[in-house]
XYZ file of C-alpha atoms in Angstrom:
382
model
C 0.030 0.004 0.003
C 1.530 3.398 -1.065
C -0.179 6.206 0.560
C 1.155 9.678 -0.034
C 3.139 11.151 2.800
C 0.651 13.805 4.297
C 3.208 15.794 6.055
C 6.523 17.429 5.133
C 10.092 17.698 6.525
C 9.056 19.126 9.776
C 7.137 15.911 10.578
C 10.030 13.728 9.705
C 12.420 15.640 11.905
C 9.890 15.553 14.780
C 9.165 11.861 14.273
C 12.878 11.231 14.257
C 13.548 13.073 17.401
C 10.639 11.386 19.144
C 11.810 7.985 18.173
C 15.514 8.913 19.013
C 14.160 9.742 22.517
C 12.556 6.352 22.715
C 15.366 4.326 21.469
C 18.006 6.075 23.408
C 16.193 5.738 26.714
C 16.256 1.869 26.498
C 13.503 -0.768 25.904
C 10.220 0.374 24.824
C 8.631 -1.350 27.672
C 10.657 0.706 30.094
C 9.760 3.993 28.433
C 6.072 3.384 27.226
C 4.832 1.207 30.070
C 6.572 3.392 32.623
C 6.403 6.419 30.617
C 3.987 7.888 33.137
C 6.975 8.361 35.505
C 6.971 12.026 36.318
C 10.608 12.397 35.593
C 10.278 11.239 31.978
C 9.592 13.675 29.195
C 6.209 13.752 27.297
C 6.494 11.353 24.517
C 3.353 12.627 22.725
C 5.538 15.205 20.805
C 3.261 14.910 17.689
C 0.011 15.270 19.560
C -0.721 18.915 19.062
C -2.702 18.259 15.856
C -4.747 15.451 17.150
C -4.264 13.539 13.960
C -4.968 16.298 11.387
C -1.802 15.524 9.324
C -2.881 11.791 8.944
C -0.696 8.643 9.071
C 2.656 8.356 7.758
C 3.450 6.238 4.631
C 4.292 2.645 5.799
C 6.452 2.316 2.850
C 8.805 5.103 3.844
C 11.931 4.350 5.945
C 10.823 3.510 9.487
C 13.313 3.108 12.299
C 13.333 0.645 15.240
C 11.489 1.833 18.291
C 12.747 -0.094 21.279
C 12.261 -3.991 20.737
C 10.257 -3.322 17.605
C 12.188 -3.251 14.430
C 11.435 -1.277 11.443
C 9.388 -4.304 9.940
C 7.228 -4.444 13.016
C 6.749 -0.557 12.912
C 5.911 -0.886 9.300
C 3.188 -3.285 10.248
C 1.654 -0.944 12.732
C 1.810 1.825 10.213
C -0.072 -0.326 7.744
C -2.642 -1.250 10.272
C -3.228 2.416 10.946
C -3.400 3.384 7.295
C -5.870 0.598 6.697
C -8.175 1.969 9.225
C -7.731 5.426 7.725
C -8.644 4.083 4.257
C -11.756 2.379 5.721
C -12.868 5.619 7.339
C -12.779 4.246 10.719
C -12.075 6.655 13.617
C -8.648 6.585 15.646
C -10.124 4.541 18.481
C -10.342 1.624 16.190
C -6.457 2.069 15.087
C -5.470 1.874 18.885
C -7.580 -1.280 19.261
C -6.113 -2.929 16.191
C -2.593 -2.108 16.900
C -2.815 -3.401 20.601
C -4.547 -6.524 19.385
C -1.768 -7.115 16.820
C 0.760 -6.705 19.610
C -0.830 -9.320 21.665
C -1.428 -11.775 18.960
C 2.006 -11.534 17.034
C 4.076 -8.943 18.394
C 3.426 -6.883 15.254
C 4.991 -9.814 13.161
C 3.466 -11.136 10.201
C 3.795 -14.860 11.445
C 3.538 -17.894 9.176
C 3.112 -21.405 10.230
C 4.867 -22.005 13.495
C 4.780 -25.683 13.448
C 4.132 -27.301 16.776
C 4.072 -23.805 18.486
C 1.169 -22.703 16.152
C -2.175 -22.214 17.770
C -4.321 -24.278 15.531
C -3.917 -22.773 12.004
C -3.673 -19.195 13.237
C -1.545 -17.030 10.915
C -0.567 -13.440 10.209
C -0.589 -10.099 12.267
C -3.804 -11.062 13.976
C -3.412 -14.825 14.043
C -6.389 -15.305 12.017
C -7.548 -18.955 11.038
C -8.271 -19.822 7.681
C -10.332 -22.967 9.040
C -12.750 -20.661 10.666
C -13.464 -18.261 7.617
C -10.965 -15.550 8.055
C -9.374 -16.251 4.489
C -6.833 -18.398 2.767
C -3.364 -18.654 4.278
C -2.065 -16.200 1.605
C -4.696 -13.785 2.384
C -4.410 -13.663 6.134
C -0.582 -13.347 5.863
C -1.066 -10.178 3.788
C -1.039 -7.357 6.530
C -3.498 -5.137 4.545
C -5.852 -8.080 3.910
C -5.681 -9.101 7.800
C -6.165 -5.555 8.958
C -9.151 -5.078 6.610
C -10.749 -8.359 7.989
C -9.938 -7.268 11.558
C -11.692 -3.906 11.101
C -14.623 -5.455 9.416
C -15.457 -7.646 12.326
C -14.773 -4.795 14.817
C -17.365 -2.734 12.989
C -19.967 -5.303 13.529
C -19.392 -5.338 17.353
C -22.126 -3.288 18.970
C -20.911 -0.042 20.606
C -17.279 -1.237 19.999
C -15.977 2.374 20.232
C -17.242 2.735 23.828
C -16.102 -0.681 25.073
C -12.988 -1.121 27.081
C -10.195 -2.044 24.462
C -9.684 -5.606 25.821
C -13.513 -6.313 25.567
C -13.738 -4.849 22.006
C -10.520 -6.973 20.865
C -12.018 -9.982 22.603
C -15.346 -9.680 20.625
C -13.448 -9.988 17.454
C -10.671 -12.383 18.277
C -12.520 -14.790 20.791
C -9.072 -15.412 22.512
C -8.412 -17.877 25.225
C -6.712 -14.965 27.043
C -9.517 -12.352 26.841
C -7.910 -10.031 29.448
C -4.467 -9.901 27.793
C -5.056 -7.163 25.317
C -5.391 -4.391 27.888
C -1.695 -4.258 28.971
C -0.737 -3.232 25.399
C -3.163 -0.271 25.300
C -0.642 2.442 26.698
C 2.078 1.418 24.140
C -0.319 1.061 21.217
C -1.550 4.601 22.103
C 1.883 5.883 21.907
C 2.688 4.173 18.641
C -0.641 5.514 17.101
C 0.448 9.049 18.111
C 3.994 8.660 16.743
C 2.737 7.296 13.417
C -0.387 9.335 12.976
C 0.322 12.804 13.948
C -1.173 12.433 17.567
C -4.477 10.676 16.285
C -4.696 8.673 19.694
C -5.323 12.169 21.301
C -8.137 12.965 18.886
C -11.911 12.230 19.656
C -12.092 8.535 19.685
C -15.262 8.067 17.608
C -14.913 10.978 15.119
C -13.476 11.054 11.574
C -12.818 14.751 12.018
C -9.370 14.250 13.707
C -10.039 17.092 16.300
C -8.904 17.442 19.826
C -11.718 16.367 22.306
C -13.703 19.055 24.123
C -14.724 18.767 27.602
C -16.707 15.528 28.085
C -15.469 13.671 24.957
C -13.485 10.520 25.067
C -9.996 10.466 23.301
C -8.852 7.616 20.982
C -6.613 6.740 23.743
C -9.625 5.970 25.995
C -9.455 8.842 28.401
C -11.863 11.681 29.235
C -12.334 14.257 31.843
C -13.785 13.505 35.165
C -16.427 16.197 34.838
C -19.083 16.443 32.099
C -19.413 19.332 29.590
C -21.494 21.347 31.845
C -22.271 21.384 35.505
C -23.442 23.955 38.114
C -20.428 25.756 39.480
C -18.138 25.231 36.564
C -16.629 28.525 35.471
C -17.283 27.830 31.922
C -19.258 25.204 30.195
C -16.395 24.109 28.205
C -13.542 24.451 30.663
C -12.588 23.244 34.023
C -10.725 25.298 36.592
C -8.064 23.815 38.706
C -8.358 25.647 42.135
C -5.647 24.053 43.995
C -2.889 22.466 42.093
C -0.557 19.473 42.474
C 2.305 19.811 45.095
C 2.323 23.604 44.939
C 4.560 25.774 47.186
C 1.745 26.612 49.601
C 0.490 22.800 49.502
C 3.464 20.695 48.985
C 1.584 17.391 50.206
C -1.419 18.008 47.860
C -1.216 15.005 45.844
C -3.930 15.811 43.293
C -5.844 18.816 41.814
C -9.023 20.384 43.043
C -11.572 20.963 40.126
C -14.062 23.644 40.960
C -17.759 22.485 40.689
C -20.670 22.568 42.966
C -22.050 19.535 44.914
C -24.280 16.965 43.147
C -22.648 17.207 39.796
C -21.882 13.903 37.968
C -18.230 12.547 38.353
C -17.213 10.242 35.499
C -14.453 7.591 35.423
C -11.715 8.985 33.253
C -11.024 5.565 31.583
C -12.325 2.077 31.681
C -11.325 0.077 34.659
C -12.357 -1.675 37.894
C -13.259 -0.159 41.046
C -10.695 -1.072 43.639
C -11.809 0.936 46.663
C -14.679 2.821 48.213
C -14.125 4.519 51.554
C -15.290 7.087 54.048
C -11.911 8.690 54.636
C -11.827 11.007 57.692
C -8.908 11.254 60.033
C -10.547 13.256 62.995
C -11.106 11.506 66.305
C -14.478 10.276 66.924
C -17.332 9.023 64.650
C -16.751 9.210 60.907
C -19.490 10.965 59.054
C -18.944 11.437 55.324
C -22.605 12.291 54.646
C -22.471 15.789 55.868
C -20.567 18.673 54.455
C -16.889 18.850 55.772
C -14.751 21.675 56.647
C -11.084 22.708 56.771
C -9.065 20.788 59.320
C -11.587 17.950 59.520
C -9.092 15.767 57.724
C -9.294 12.936 54.997
C -10.899 12.784 51.469
C -14.312 12.224 52.825
C -16.128 9.818 50.443
C -13.475 8.452 48.465
C -13.519 6.166 45.162
C -10.484 4.557 43.412
C -10.541 2.834 40.141
C -7.696 0.841 38.458
C -6.981 1.360 34.799
C -4.902 -0.413 32.058
C -1.025 0.219 32.468
C -1.336 -0.101 36.224
C -2.671 3.430 36.499
C -5.073 4.138 39.580
C -7.272 7.216 39.738
C -8.825 8.713 43.097
C -11.910 10.863 43.533
C -12.446 12.622 46.776
C -14.981 14.721 48.675
C -17.953 12.923 47.035
C -21.544 13.964 48.411
C -22.323 10.305 49.332
C -21.031 6.768 48.857
C -20.786 5.955 45.244
C -23.464 3.436 44.141
C -20.817 0.871 43.177
C -19.147 -2.240 44.273
C -15.454 -3.143 44.584
C -14.419 -5.314 41.419
C -17.181 -3.740 39.395
C -16.030 -2.771 35.885
C -16.640 0.675 34.659
C -16.318 2.442 31.278
C -14.655 5.773 30.193
C -17.276 8.485 30.919
C -19.449 6.411 32.932
C -20.976 8.432 35.996
C -19.530 6.849 38.943
C -20.313 9.463 41.759
C -21.577 12.813 42.526
C -19.370 15.922 43.663
C -19.644 17.192 47.145
C -17.702 18.673 50.090
C -17.162 15.830 52.505
C -14.061 15.361 54.504
C -11.364 18.031 54.727
C -12.872 20.471 52.355
C -13.354 24.277 52.287
C -16.118 24.093 49.733
C -17.787 21.972 46.854
C -15.079 20.597 44.429
C -13.711 17.427 43.064
C -10.269 16.314 44.266
C -8.622 14.231 41.512
C -5.432 12.198 41.800
C -3.583 9.912 39.478
C -1.258 7.184 40.838
C 1.295 4.838 39.132
C 1.838 1.215 39.453
C -1.527 0.635 41.337
C 0.134 2.225 44.387
C -2.003 4.167 46.695
C 0.817 6.080 48.340
C 1.785 9.498 47.963
C 4.974 8.462 46.315
C 3.405 7.175 43.326
C 1.125 10.329 42.765
C 1.821 12.342 39.433
C 0.479 15.700 38.259
C -3.004 15.084 36.986
C -3.007 18.136 34.810
C 0.148 16.980 32.753
C -1.128 13.406 32.660
C -4.477 14.035 31.302
C -3.237 16.462 28.824
C -0.902 13.900 27.343
C -3.951 11.714 26.810
C -6.016 14.216 25.015
C -8.119 15.112 27.901
C -6.850 18.279 29.476
C -8.344 19.223 32.832
C -8.319 22.959 32.316
C -6.210 26.026 33.692
C -5.338 26.991 37.300
C -6.914 30.127 38.709
């Protein structure tokens, strides 16, 4: 497939610089699975256009990225270009790349003999015996990607499902949860090869950056809806107290200004890991009443674990969330209501992001930077 290169020399320079940053830092697993480390630089260097420039030409010269050689990166580029040609939005590209990473490590696999899973072949380990096509067809990357996308399209609400569920509906794998771990790296690869497309609105062909409340192709969205009582503007959240500021160096999250009773949403698909009334003052805990400065604690608190060992925390909720530990939630799903319980001077949502599924303060990172890098900016500080 020979798709014209949509961008000029500036893109090549930017892409080369980005890939050099990836390669020189060590294995891609160290950089992209752990890229959320606050000490590392933002790897989404091509994200400003949210995919407006389109995918790069897979027939061009593509360098190695970490453990992925140029042939593997070419296969990823082919998958992305096929998705573009089929007029599928960028969320589909991320799902397809992550699926191929799990099934073949982005290699166009032939018959593996005794190691072969039945008669599975190609990038997506598609089986000729179950109707995917002939061996020659399913080992053609363009054909294989086209067949994958065709079946993905027929999955009801595929663009709003967690990546691992959407991929599993197509693949019917013996390891249905295995796709999730590839989502962070697949997101980065799509951004690198398609001008930041993973940061675009996930279900739109327009290749525009998400507005408040929309889910990006990376599968992330804002914790507050596009409008709400108490928001300073309908299209913009305001960060009242920032992450580890000079005046509050132990503040491990950000405070988003909004009145009580507004919907709070899960910022990505995940699993509820904790619901707690968190108050540190002596005596009876009561998170169902408004808090005050000095009371201590998060009040009603919710924690959700996401792909890539990311945990998000939502504090000062008005009441106990109507959820259960272990319950699966989708990106953008309403999971709680904002409030002012616990150590709070007024209604707001306190929002935290932690790495490695670690609840301690040592694992906290700046939510403003983290969410901006995933196409879902939180807003500006007052």
